[in-house]
Coordinates of C-alpha atoms in Angstrom, one line a residue:
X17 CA 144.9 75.5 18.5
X18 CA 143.2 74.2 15.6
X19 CA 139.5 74.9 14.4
X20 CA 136.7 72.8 14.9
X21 CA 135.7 70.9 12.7
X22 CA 132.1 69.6 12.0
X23 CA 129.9 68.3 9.1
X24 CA 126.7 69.4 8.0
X25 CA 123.6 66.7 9.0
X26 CA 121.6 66.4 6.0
X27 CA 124.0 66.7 3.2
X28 CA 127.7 66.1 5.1
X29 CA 129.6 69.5 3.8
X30 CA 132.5 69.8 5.6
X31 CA 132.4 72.8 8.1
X32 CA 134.4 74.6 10.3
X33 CA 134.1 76.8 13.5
X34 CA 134.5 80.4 11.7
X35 CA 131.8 79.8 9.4
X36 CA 129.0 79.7 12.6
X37 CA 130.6 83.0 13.4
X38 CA 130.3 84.2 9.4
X39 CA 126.7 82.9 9.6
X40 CA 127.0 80.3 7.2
X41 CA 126.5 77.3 9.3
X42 CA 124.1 77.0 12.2
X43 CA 123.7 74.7 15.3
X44 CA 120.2 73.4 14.8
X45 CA 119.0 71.4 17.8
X46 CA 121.4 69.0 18.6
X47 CA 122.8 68.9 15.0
X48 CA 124.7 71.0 12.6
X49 CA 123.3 72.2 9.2
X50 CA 125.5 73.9 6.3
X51 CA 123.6 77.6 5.0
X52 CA 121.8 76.1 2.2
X53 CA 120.7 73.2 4.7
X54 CA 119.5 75.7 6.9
X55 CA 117.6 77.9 4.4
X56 CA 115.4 74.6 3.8
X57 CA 114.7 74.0 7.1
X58 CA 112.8 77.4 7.4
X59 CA 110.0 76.5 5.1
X60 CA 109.4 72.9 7.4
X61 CA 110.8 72.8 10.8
X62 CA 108.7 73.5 13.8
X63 CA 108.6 77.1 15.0
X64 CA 111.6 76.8 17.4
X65 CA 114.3 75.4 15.2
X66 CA 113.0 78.3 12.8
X67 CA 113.8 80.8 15.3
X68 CA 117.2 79.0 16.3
X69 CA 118.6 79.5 12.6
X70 CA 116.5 83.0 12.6
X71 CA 119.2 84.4 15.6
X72 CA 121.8 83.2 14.6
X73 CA 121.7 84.4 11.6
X74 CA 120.9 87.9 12.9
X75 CA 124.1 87.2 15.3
X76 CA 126.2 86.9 12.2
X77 CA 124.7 90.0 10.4
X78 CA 124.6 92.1 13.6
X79 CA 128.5 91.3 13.7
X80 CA 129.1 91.9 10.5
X81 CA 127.8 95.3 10.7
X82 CA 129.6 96.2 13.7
X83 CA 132.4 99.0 13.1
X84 CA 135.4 98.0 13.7
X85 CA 137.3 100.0 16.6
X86 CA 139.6 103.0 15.2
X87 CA 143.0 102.9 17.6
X88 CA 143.7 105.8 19.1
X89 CA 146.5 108.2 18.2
X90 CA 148.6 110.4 20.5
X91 CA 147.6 114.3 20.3
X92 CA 150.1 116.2 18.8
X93 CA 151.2 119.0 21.2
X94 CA 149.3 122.1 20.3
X95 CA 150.9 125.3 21.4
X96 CA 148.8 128.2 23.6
X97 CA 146.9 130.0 21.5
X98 CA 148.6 134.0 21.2
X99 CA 146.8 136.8 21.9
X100 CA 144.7 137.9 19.2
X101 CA 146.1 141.4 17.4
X102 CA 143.3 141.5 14.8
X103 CA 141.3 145.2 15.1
X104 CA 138.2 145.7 16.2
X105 CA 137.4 146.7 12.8
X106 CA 137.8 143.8 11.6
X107 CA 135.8 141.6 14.2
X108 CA 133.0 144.6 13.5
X109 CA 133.0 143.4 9.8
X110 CA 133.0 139.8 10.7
X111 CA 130.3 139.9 12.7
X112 CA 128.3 142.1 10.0
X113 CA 129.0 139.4 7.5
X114 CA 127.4 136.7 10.1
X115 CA 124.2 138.8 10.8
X116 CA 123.7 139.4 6.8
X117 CA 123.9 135.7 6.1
X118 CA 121.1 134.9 8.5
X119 CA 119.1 137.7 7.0
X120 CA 119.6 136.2 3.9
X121 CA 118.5 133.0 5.0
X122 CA 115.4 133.9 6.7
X123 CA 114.4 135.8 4.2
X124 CA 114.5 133.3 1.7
X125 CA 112.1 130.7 4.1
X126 CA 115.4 128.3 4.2
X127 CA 115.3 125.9 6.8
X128 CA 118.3 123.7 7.6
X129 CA 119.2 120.6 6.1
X130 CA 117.0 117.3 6.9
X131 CA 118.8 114.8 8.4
X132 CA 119.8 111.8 6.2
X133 CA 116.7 108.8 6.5
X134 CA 117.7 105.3 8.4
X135 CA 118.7 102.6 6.7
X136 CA 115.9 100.4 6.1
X137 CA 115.7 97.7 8.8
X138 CA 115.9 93.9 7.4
X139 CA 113.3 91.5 7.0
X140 CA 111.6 89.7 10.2
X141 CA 112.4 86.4 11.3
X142 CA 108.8 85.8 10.0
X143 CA 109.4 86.8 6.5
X144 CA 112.6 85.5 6.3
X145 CA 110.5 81.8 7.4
X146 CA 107.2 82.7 4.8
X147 CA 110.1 83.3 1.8
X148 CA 111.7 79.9 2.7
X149 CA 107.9 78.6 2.4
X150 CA 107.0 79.7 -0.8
X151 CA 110.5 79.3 -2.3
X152 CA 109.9 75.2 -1.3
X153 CA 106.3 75.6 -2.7
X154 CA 107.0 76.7 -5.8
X155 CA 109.6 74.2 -6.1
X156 CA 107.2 71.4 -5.5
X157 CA 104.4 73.0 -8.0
X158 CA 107.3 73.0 -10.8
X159 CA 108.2 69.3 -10.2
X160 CA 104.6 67.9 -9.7
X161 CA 102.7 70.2 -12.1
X162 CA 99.7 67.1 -11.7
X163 CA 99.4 67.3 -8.3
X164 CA 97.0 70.3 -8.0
X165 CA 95.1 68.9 -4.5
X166 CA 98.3 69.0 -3.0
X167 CA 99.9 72.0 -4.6
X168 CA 96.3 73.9 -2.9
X169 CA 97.0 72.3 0.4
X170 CA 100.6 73.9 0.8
X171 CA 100.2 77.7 -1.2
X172 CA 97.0 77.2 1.2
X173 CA 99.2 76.8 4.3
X174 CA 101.3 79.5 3.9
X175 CA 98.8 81.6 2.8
X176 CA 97.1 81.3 6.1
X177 CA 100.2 81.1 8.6
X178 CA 102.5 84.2 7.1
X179 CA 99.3 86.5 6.2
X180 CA 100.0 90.2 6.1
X181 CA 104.1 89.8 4.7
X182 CA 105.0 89.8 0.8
X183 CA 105.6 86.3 0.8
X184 CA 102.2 85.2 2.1
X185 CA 100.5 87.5 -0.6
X186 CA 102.1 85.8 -3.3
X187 CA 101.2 82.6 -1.7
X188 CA 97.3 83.5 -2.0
X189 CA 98.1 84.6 -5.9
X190 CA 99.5 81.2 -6.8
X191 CA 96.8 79.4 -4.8
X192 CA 94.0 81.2 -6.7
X193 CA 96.1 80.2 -9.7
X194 CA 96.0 76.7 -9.2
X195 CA 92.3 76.8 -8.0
X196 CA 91.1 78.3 -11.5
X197 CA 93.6 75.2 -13.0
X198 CA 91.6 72.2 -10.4
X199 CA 88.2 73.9 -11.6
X200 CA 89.1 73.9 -15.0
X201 CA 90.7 70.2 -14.8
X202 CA 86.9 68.8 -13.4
X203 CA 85.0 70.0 -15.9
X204 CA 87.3 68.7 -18.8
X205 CA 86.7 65.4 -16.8
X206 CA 83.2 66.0 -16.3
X207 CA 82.8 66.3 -20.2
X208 CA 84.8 63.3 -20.4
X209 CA 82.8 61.1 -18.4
X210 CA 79.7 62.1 -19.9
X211 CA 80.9 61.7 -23.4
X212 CA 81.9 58.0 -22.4
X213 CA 78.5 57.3 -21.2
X214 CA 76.4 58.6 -23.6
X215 CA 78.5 56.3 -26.0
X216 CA 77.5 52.9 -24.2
X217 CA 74.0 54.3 -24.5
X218 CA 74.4 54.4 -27.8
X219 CA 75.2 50.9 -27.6
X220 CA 72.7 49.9 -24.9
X221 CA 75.3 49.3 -22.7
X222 CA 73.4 51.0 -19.8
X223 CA 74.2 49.5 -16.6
X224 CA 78.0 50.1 -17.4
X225 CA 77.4 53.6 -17.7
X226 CA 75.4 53.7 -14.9
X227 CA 78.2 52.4 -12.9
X228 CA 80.6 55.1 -14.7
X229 CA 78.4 58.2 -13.6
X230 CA 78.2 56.6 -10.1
X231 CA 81.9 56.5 -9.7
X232 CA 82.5 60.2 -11.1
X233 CA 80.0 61.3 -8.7
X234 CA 81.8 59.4 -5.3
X235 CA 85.5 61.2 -6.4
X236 CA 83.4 65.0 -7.1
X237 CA 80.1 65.3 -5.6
X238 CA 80.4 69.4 -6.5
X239 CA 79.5 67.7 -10.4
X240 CA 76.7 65.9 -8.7
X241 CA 73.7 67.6 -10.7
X242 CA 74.7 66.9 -14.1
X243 CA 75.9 63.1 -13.4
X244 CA 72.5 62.7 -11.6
X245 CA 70.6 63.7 -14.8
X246 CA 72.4 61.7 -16.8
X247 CA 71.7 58.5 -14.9
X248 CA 68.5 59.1 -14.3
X249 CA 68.0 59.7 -18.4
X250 CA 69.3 56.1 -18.7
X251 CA 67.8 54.0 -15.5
X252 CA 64.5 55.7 -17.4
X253 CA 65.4 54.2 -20.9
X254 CA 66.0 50.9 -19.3
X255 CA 62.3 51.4 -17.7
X256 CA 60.4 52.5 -20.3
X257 CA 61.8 49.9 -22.9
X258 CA 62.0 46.3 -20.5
X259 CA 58.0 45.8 -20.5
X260 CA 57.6 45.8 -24.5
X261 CA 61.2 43.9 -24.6
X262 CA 59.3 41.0 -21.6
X263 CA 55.9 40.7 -23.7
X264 CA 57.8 40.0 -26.1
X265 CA 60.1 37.5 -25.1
X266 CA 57.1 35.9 -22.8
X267 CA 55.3 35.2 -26.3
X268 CA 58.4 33.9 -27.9
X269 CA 58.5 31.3 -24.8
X270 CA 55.2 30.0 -25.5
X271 CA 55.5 29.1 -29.1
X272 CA 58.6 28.0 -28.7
X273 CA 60.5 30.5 -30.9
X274 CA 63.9 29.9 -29.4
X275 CA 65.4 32.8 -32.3
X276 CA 63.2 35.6 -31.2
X277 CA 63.9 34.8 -27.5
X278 CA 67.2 34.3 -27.4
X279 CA 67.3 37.5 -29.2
X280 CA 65.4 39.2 -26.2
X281 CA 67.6 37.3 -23.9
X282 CA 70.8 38.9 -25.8
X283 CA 69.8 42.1 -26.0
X284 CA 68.8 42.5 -21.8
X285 CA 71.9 41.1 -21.2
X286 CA 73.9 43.9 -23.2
X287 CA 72.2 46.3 -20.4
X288 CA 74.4 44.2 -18.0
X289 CA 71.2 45.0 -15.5
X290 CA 70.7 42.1 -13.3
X291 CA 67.6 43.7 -12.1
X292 CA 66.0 43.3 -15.4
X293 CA 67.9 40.1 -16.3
X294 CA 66.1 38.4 -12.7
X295 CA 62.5 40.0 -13.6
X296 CA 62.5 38.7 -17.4
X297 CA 64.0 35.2 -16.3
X298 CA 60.7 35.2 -13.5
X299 CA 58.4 36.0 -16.3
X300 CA 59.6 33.5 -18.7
X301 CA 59.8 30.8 -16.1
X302 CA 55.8 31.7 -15.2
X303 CA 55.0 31.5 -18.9
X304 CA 54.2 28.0 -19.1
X305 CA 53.4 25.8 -16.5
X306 CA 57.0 24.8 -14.4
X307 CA 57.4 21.2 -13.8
X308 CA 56.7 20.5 -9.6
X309 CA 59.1 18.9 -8.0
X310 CA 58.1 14.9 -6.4
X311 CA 57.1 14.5 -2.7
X312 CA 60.8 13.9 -1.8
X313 CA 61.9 17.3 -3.3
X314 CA 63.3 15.5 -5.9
X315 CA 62.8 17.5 -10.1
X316 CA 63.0 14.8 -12.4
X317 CA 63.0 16.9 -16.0
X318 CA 62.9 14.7 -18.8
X319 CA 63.9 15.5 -22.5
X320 CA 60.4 14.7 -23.8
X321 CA 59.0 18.0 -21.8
X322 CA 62.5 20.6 -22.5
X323 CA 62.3 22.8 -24.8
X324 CA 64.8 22.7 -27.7
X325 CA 67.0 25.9 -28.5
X326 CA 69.7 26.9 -30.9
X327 CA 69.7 25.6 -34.4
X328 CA 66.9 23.4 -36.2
X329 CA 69.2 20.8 -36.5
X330 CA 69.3 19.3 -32.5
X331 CA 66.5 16.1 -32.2
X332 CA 64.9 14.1 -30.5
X333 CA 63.1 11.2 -30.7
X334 CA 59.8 10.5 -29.7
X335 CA 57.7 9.9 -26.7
X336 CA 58.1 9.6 -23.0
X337 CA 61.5 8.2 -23.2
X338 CA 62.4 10.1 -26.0
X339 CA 66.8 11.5 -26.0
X340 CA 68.1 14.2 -27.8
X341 CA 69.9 13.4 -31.5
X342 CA 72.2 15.6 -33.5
X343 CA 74.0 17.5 -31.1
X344 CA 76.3 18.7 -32.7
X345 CA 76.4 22.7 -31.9
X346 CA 77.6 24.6 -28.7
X347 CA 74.4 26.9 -30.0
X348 CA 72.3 24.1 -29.3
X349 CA 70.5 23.7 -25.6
X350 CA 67.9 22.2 -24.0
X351 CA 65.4 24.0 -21.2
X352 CA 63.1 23.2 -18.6
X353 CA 61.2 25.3 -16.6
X354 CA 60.6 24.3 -12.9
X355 CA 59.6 24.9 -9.2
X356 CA 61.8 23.6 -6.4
X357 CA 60.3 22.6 -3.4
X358 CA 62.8 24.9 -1.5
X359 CA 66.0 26.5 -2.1
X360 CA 68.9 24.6 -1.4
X361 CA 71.9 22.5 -2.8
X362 CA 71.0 19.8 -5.5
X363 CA 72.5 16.8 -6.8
X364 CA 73.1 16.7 -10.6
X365 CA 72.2 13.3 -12.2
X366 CA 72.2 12.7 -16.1
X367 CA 70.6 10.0 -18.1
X368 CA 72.7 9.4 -21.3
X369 CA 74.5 7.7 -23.9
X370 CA 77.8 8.3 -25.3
X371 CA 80.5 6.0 -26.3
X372 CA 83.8 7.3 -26.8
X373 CA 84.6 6.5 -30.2
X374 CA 82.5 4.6 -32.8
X375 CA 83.5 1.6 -35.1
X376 CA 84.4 4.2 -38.1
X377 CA 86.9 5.9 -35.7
X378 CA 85.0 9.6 -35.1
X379 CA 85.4 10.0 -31.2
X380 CA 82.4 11.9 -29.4
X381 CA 81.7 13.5 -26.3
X382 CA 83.1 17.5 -24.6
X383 CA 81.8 19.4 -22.0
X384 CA 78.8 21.4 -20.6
X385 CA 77.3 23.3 -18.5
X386 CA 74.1 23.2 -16.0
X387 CA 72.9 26.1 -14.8
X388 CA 69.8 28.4 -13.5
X389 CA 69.0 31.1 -15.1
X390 CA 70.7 34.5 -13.5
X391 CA 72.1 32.1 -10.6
X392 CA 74.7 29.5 -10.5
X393 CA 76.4 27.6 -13.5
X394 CA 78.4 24.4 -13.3
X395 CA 80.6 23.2 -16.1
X396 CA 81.1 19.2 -16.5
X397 CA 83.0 16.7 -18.6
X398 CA 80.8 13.9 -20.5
X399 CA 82.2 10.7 -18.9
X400 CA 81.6 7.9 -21.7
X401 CA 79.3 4.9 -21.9
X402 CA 80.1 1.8 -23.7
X403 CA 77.7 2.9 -27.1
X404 CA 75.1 5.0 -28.6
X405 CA 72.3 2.5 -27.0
X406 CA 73.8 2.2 -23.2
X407 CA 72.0 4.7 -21.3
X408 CA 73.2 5.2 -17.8
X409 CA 72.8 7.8 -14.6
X410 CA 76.2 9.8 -14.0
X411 CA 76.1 11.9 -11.1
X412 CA 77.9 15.4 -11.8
X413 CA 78.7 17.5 -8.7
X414 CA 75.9 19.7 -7.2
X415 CA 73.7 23.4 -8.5
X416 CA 71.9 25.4 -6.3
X417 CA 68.4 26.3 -6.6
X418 CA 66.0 29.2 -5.8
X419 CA 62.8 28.4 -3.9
X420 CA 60.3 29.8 -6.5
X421 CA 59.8 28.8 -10.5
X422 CA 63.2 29.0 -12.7
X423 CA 64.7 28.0 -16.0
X424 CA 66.8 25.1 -16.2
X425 CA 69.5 24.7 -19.1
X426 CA 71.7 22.3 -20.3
X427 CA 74.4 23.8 -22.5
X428 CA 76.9 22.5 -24.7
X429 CA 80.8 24.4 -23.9
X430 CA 82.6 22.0 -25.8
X431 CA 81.5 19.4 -28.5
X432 CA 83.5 16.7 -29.9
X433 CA 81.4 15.6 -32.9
X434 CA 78.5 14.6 -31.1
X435 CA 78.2 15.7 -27.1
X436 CA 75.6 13.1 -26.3
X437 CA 72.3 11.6 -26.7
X438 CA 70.5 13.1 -23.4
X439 CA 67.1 11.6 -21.9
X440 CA 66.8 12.8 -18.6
X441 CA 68.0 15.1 -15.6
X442 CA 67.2 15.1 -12.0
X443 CA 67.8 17.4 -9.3
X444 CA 68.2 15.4 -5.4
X445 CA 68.0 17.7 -2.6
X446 CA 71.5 17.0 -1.3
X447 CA 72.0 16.2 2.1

C-alpha cells in the first residue's frame, strides 16, 4: 500500500505519512501543518493547538530515542566446567592478593567510582512555546523598527505569560530596550514641538501655536507640564498686549485713520484668536455712535455716514445723497457701524450706478463682498445699470446679523476699472 499523502495548510508543502511519524509534520486541529508551519504556530495559537504540536513532537523524539531491539543469538554450548586441580597454595596467594588490594584502597580514602550524571532532560513544552514567541517578536521588531507601541505590547506579552524560562528573560531585556528607545523618541518630539511654537511666537502667530501645544498634549499627556507652560507663556502675551493694541485701534476709529486701524486689525488677525478678533470688533463698533435700525427693523446705511478705507484716492461726493467715486482699488472699502434690532437673516439691497461699458470703450464693474465683522461674508457680482447717472436698488442674496452693535463693510474682490458708484445699502429683516 501506498503512503498518505497530505499537504501542509498554510503554505501547501507536499507531505507524506512518515514524516508525522519523523516529527516533521503535525496534525493540528482539523488541519495539517509542515515543521516550519508548525514552529510558527507556537508563538500564536491558543494554548491547546500549542500543546497538540508540543506532543507530538515529543512522540517523535521519544521514538527516536528508543533503542532499537538487539535479536537474540543461540548460546553456544558450553561444556561442564572440570574439576579444579590448582593447589591450595595457590588459592592461599590469590586470596592474599585480594585482601592487599582492599588494604590498599582503604588506606588511600578511595571510594568507588561515581556513577556517570543523566543526560540533561529537554526543554518544556512551555519553553519550547516562549522560544517560538520571542523568535516571532524579534522578527516583527526588525521589520517595523517604528512601531515601538506595538513592539512594547508583544516583548510585554511574553514577558508576562512565559516568566521564570530563558526565553521570557530575554523578553523583559528587549522590552526595557525598546522602553529607553519610546522615552527617548518623546522627548526629541517634545523639543520639536516646542521649537515649532516658539517660532510662530516669534511671528505672533499665537493661536496656531496654541493649537500645536494642545494637540502634543492630547497624543502624550506624561509631557503635560512643559506644553502647559508654554501655552500659558503665550495666552499671557496675547493678554497683556490686546488692551494697548484696542486703545489704540478705538482712537484710530474715531479720527478716521483707516492706515493705523487697519494696521491694528492686521496684526490681531495674525494671532488667528477669534476671542480677541470678537472683543476688538465690539470695541470699535461702540466707538462711535452705531446707526439704529427703523421701526420695521429695517438699517438703511447710506454712503454720506460710512466711513471711507483703503487708499486716499476712493470719493465721494457731497451731501445726503452723496455716492462713492474713484473706485478703483480692491484696498478700497466702505464701513458702517450699526445696531440690529435683533439677530436674524437680512436682505441685501444696493443703491448704485454702473454701466457696463462707456462710450470710449473701458468696461466697468467686478465683484464684492458684504460682510459683518468676525461673522458672515457674502460675495456678489455687480449687475449693470444703463450709465454712470442711473441709480437703481439691486437686491443681492441675504447676510446675517448679530443682535448687538457691529461693523458693516463693503469690499471690493474684483474691480474692472471702476466697481461702481455706491449711494446706499439697506438691510430687510427677511421673512
Amino acid at each position: 500500500m501506498g503512503q498518505e499523502i497530505v499537504y501542509c495548510s498554510r503554505c501547501q508543502t507536499r507531505i507524506v505519512g512518515a514524516d508525522f511519524d519523523k516529527g516533521e509534520a503535525f496534525r493540528v486541529d482539523e488541519g495539517t501543518a509542515c515543521a516550519k508551519c508548525a514552529m510558527g504556530l507556537l508563538s500564536t495559537a491558543p494554548l491547546a493547538i500549542q500543546k497538540q504540536i508540543l506532543d507530538q513532537k515529543k512522540r517523535a523524539l521519544d521514538k527516536k530515542l528508543q533503542p532499537a531491539p538487539t535479536p537474540r543469538r543461540p548460546m553456544p554450548a558450553v561444556a561442564a566446567p572440570k574439576p579444579s586441580r590448582l593447589p591450595v597454595a595457590a588459592l592461599a596467594v590469590m586470596g592474599l592478593a585480594v585482601l592487599l588490594c582492599a588494604g590498599l584502597m582503604l588506606r588511600s580514602g578511595g571510594s568507588p567510582a561515581p556513577a556517570p550524571p543523566a543526560a540533561p532532560a529537554g526543554p518544556s513544552e512551555r519553553d519550547l512555546a516562549a522560544q517560538g514567541a520571542l523568535k516571532v517578536a524579534v522578527s516583527y521588531a526588525k521589520d517595523h523598527p517604528a512601531e515601538l507601541d506595538e513592539q512594547a505590547k508583544i516583548f510585554g506579552k511574553i514577558t508576562r505569560e512565559y516568566a521564570g524560562t530563558p526565553a521570557g528573560a530575554e523578553a523583559k531585556r528587549q522590552l526595557e530596550q525598546v522602553e529607553r528607545r519610546r522615552e527617548e523618541a518623546k522627548a526629541v518630539e517634545l523639543a520639536a514641538v516646542l521649537t515649532r511654537a516658539r517660532e510662530m511666537a516669534a511671528k505672533e502667530r499665537y493661536q496656531e501655536a496654541v493649537d500645536l501645544l494642545e494637540g502634543a498634549r492630547k497624543s502624550s499627556p506624561e509631557a503635560a507640564r512643559p506644553l502647559n507652560e508654554k501655552t500659558k507663556e503665550l495666552t499671557d502675551a496675547m493678554a497683556a498686549r490686546f488692551p494697548a493694541l484696542k486703545e489704540r485701534a478705538v482712537a484710530a476709529r474715531k479720527s478716521d485713520a483707516a492706515a493705523e486701524l487697519q494696521q491694528v486689525r492686521d496684526l490681531v488677525a495674525t494671532w488667528g484668536s477669534p476671542r480677541y478678533k470678537e472683543e476688538l470688533e465690539s470695541a470699535l463698533a461702540l466707538a462711535v455712535p452705531p446707526i439704529a435700525a427703523k421701526k420695521d427693523g429695517t438699517l438703511y446705511l447710506p454712503v454720506a455716514d460710512a466711513a471711507l478705507r483703503g487708499s486716499d484716492k476712493l470719493r465721494r461726493t457731497p451731501g445726503e445723497w452723496g455716492a462713492t467715486q474713484s473706485w478703483h482699488h480692491v484696498t478700497d472699502y466702505v464701513e458702517w457701524t450699526a445696531a440690529p434690532r435683533a439677530a436674524g437673516t437680512y436682505t441685501i439691497k444696493l443703491t448704485y450706478a454702473c454701466p457696463k461699458v462707456d462710450n470710449q470703450g473701458y468696461k466697468f464693474g467686478g465683484d464684492f463682498a458684504v460682510a459683518v465683522a468676525g461673522g458672515e461674508s457674502k460675495t456678489f457680482t455687480v449687475e449693470h445699470t444703463a450709465a454712470w447717472s442711473e441709480f437703481k436698488m439691486i437686491t443681492f442674496g441675504t447676510l446675517r446679523l448679530p443682535a448687538t452693535p457691529c461693523v458693516i463693510t463693503i469690499r471690493p474682490v474684483k474691480v474692472i476699472s471702476s466697481l461702481m458708484s455706491l449711494r446706499n445699502l439697506q438691510l430687510v429683516p427677511a421673512p
